[in-house]
mmCIF file of C-alpha atoms in Angstrom:
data_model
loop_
_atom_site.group_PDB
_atom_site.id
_atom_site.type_symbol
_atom_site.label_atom_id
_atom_site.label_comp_id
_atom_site.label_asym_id
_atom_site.label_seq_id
_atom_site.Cartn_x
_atom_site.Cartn_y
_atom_site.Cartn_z
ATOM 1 C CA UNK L 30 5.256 21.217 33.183
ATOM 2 C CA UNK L 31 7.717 20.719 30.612
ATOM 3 C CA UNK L 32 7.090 18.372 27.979
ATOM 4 C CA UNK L 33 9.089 18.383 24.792
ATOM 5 C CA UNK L 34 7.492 16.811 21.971
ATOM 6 C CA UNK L 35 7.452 18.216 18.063
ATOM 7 C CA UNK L 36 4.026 16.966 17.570
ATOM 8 C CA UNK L 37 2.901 19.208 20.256
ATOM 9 C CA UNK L 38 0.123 21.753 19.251
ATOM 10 C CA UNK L 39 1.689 25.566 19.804
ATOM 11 C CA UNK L 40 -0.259 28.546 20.332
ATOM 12 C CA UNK L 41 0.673 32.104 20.089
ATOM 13 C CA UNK L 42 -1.128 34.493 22.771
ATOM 14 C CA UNK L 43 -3.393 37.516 21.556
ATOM 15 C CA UNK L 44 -3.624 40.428 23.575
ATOM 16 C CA UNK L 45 -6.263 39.754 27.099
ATOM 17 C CA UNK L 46 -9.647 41.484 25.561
ATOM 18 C CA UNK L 47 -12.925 41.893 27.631
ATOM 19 C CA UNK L 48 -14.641 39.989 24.260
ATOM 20 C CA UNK L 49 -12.450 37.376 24.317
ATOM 21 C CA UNK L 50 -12.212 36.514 27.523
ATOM 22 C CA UNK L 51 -15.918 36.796 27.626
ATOM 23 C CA UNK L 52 -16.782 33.154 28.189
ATOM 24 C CA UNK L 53 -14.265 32.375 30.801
ATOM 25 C CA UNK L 54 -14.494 35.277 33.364
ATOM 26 C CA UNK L 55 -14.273 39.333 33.407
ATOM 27 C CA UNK L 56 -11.243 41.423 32.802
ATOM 28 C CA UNK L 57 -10.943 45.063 35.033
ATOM 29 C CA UNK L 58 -9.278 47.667 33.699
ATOM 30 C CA UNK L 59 -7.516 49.850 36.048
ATOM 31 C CA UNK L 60 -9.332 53.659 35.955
ATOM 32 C CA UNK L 61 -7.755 55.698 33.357
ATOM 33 C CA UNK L 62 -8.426 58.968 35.352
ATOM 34 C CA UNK L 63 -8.781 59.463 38.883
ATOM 35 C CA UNK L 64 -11.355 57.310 41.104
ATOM 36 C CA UNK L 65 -12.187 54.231 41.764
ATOM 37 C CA UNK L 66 -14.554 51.344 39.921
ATOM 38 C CA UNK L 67 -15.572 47.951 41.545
ATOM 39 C CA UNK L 68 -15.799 44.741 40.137
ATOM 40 C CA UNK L 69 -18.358 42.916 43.022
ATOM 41 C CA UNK L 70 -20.126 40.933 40.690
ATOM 42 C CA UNK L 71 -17.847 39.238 39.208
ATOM 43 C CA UNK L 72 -16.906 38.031 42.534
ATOM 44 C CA UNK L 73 -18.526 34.572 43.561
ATOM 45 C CA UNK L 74 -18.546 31.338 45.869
ATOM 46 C CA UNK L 75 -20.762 28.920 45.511
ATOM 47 C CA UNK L 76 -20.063 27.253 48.913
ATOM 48 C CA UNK L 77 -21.823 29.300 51.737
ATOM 49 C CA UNK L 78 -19.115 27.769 54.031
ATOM 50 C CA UNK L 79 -16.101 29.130 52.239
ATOM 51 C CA UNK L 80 -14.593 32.090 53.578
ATOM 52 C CA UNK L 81 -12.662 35.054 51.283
ATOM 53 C CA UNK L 82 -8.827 34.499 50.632
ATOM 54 C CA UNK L 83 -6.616 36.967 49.677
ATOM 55 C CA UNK L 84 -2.714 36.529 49.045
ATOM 56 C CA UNK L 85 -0.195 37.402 47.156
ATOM 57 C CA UNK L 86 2.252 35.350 45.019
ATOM 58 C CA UNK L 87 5.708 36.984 43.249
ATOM 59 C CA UNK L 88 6.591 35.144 40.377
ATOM 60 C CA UNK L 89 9.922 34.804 38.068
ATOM 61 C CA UNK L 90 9.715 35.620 34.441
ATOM 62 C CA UNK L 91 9.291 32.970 32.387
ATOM 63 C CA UNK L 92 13.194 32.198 31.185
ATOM 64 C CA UNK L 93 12.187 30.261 27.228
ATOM 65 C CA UNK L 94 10.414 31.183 24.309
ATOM 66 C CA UNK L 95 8.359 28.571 24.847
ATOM 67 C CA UNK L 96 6.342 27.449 27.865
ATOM 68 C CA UNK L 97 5.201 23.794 27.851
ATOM 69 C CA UNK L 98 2.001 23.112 29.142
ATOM 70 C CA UNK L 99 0.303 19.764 30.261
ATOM 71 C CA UNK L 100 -1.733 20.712 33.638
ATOM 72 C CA UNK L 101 -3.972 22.757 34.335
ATOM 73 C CA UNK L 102 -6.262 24.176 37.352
ATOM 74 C CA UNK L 103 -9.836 24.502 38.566
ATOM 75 C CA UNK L 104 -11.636 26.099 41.304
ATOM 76 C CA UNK L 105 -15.021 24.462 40.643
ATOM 77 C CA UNK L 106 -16.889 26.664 43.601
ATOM 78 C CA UNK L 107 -14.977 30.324 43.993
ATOM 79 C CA UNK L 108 -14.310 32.579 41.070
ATOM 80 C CA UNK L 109 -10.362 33.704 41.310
ATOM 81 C CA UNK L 110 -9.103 37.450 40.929
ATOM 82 C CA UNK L 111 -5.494 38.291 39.910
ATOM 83 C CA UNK L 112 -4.756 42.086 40.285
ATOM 84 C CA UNK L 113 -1.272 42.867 39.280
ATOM 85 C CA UNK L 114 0.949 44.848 41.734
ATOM 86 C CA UNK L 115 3.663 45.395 40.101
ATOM 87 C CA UNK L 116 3.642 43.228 37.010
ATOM 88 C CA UNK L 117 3.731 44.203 33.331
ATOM 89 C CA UNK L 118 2.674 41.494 30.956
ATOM 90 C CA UNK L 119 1.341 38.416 32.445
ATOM 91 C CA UNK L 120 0.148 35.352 30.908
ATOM 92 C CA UNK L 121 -3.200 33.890 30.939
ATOM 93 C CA UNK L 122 -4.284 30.053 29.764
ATOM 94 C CA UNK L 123 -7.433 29.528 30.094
ATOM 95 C CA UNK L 124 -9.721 26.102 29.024
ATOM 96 C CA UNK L 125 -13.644 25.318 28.676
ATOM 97 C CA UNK L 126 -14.640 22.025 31.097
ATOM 98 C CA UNK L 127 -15.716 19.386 29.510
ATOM 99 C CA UNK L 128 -17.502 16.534 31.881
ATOM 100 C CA UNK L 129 -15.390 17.841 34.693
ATOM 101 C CA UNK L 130 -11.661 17.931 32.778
ATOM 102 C CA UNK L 131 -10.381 20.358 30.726
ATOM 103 C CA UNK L 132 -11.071 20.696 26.879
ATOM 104 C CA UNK L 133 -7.984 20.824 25.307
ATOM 105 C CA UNK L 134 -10.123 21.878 22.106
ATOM 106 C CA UNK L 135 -11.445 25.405 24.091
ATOM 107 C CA UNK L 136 -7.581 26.338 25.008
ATOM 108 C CA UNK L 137 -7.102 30.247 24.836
ATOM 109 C CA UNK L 138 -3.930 31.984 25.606
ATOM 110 C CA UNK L 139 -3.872 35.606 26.442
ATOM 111 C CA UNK L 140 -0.851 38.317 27.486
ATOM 112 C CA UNK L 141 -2.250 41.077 29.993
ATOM 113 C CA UNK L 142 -0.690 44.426 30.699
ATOM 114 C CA UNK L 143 0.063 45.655 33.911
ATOM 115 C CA UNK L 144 -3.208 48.254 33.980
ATOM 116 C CA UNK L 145 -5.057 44.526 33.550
ATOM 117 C CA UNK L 146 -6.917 42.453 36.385
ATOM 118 C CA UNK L 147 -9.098 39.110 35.790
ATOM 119 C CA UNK L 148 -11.400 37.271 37.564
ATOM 120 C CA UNK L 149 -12.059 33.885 36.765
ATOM 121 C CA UNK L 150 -15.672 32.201 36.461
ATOM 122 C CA UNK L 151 -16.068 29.291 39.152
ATOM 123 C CA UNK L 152 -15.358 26.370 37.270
ATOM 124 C CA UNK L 153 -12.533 27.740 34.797
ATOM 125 C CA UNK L 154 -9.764 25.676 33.819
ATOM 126 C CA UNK L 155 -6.267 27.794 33.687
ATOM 127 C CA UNK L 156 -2.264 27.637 34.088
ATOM 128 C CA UNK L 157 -1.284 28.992 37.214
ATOM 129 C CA UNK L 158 0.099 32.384 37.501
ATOM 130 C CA UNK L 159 3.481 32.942 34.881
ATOM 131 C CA UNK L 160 4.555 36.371 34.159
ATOM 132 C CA UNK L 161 6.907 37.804 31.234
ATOM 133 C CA UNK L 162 8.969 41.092 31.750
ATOM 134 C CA UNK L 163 10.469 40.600 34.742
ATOM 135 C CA UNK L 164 9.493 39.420 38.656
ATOM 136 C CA UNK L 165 6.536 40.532 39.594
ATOM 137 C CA UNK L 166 3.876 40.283 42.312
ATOM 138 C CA UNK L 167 -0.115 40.117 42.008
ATOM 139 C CA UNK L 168 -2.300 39.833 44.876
ATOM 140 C CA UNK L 169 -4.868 36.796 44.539
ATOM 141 C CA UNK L 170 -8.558 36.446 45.979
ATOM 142 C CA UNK L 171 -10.654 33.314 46.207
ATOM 143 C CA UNK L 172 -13.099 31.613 48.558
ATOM 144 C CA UNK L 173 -11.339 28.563 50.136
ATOM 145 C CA UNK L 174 -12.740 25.965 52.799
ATOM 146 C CA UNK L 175 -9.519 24.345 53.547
ATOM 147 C CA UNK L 176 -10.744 20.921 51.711
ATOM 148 C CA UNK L 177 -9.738 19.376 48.531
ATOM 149 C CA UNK L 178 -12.727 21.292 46.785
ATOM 150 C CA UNK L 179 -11.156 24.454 46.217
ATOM 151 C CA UNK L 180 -8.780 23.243 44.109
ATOM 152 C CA UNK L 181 -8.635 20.536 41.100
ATOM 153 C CA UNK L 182 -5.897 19.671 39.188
ATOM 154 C CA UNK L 183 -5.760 17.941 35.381
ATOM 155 C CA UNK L 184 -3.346 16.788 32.580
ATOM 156 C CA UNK L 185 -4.067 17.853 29.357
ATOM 157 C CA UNK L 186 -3.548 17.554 26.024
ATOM 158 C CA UNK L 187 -0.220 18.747 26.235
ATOM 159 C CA UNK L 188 0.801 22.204 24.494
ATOM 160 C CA UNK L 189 3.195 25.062 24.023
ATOM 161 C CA UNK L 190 2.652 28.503 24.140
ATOM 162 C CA UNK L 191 4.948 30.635 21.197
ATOM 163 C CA UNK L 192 6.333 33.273 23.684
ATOM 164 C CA UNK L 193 9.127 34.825 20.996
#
């Protein structure tokens, strides 16, 4: 994922808002007093054949003040939660599809906290997981059938994300 380039566009991440994040999935917010809130509905598979995945993935700190981007993901037929375990800030890229590829022109970069879940809309385009402060472990649930379907790969319009 690293392409160096000085013509490459550069985006600086905002903090992960509900708003904001609006049109590509739902963010949870970890209770701020004691008990417990679900987030069902924002859970979803569109292939009746699919059956519910859950793993977890521990991830390095991204190293550079800049992270190059030029791929990107989609699960077309399962939405995708990350819930952070023990992270702090996390990173979140996230693209619009347009005609079944991302569209480099709807690119929104994001930093979570560690009190922050998401869940991504079937059909959202996004970097993989990276995380910031130090390593870190999320746990990860999807819908998966085994078959090239429940995940898609794509170039794009190659970027980098201001991380300084």
């Amino acid at each position: 994922m690293c392409i160096r380039d000085s013509f490459v566009r550069v985006i600086r991440p905002v903090p992960l808002t509900s708003e904001l994040f609006a049109p590509f999935g739902e963010v949870h917010e970890s209770p701020s007093g004691l008990g417990r809130d679900y987030f069902d509905e924002a859970l979803t598979s569109l292939r009746p054949e699919a059956h519910p995945s859950i793993s977890f993935a521990r991830n390095s700190p991204v190293s550079s003040a800049q992270l190059h981007v030029d791929r990107l993901e989609q699960h077309k037929y399962s939405s995708q939660t990350f819930v952070p375990i023990n992270a702090s800030r996390w990173l979140v890229v996230v693209a619009g599809d347009r005609e079944g590829q991302p569209d480099s022109e709807t690119v929104k970069v994001f930093i979570a906290s560690e009190t922050q879940g998401l869940t991504f809309a079937p059909g959202t385009w996004h970097l993989g997981l990276h995380v910031l402060d130090r390593v870190s472990t999320h746990a990860i649930f999807m819908w998966r059938d085994g078959t090239d379907a429940d995940e898609t790969f794509a170039d794009v319009q190659p970027f980098s994300i201001d991380l300084s």
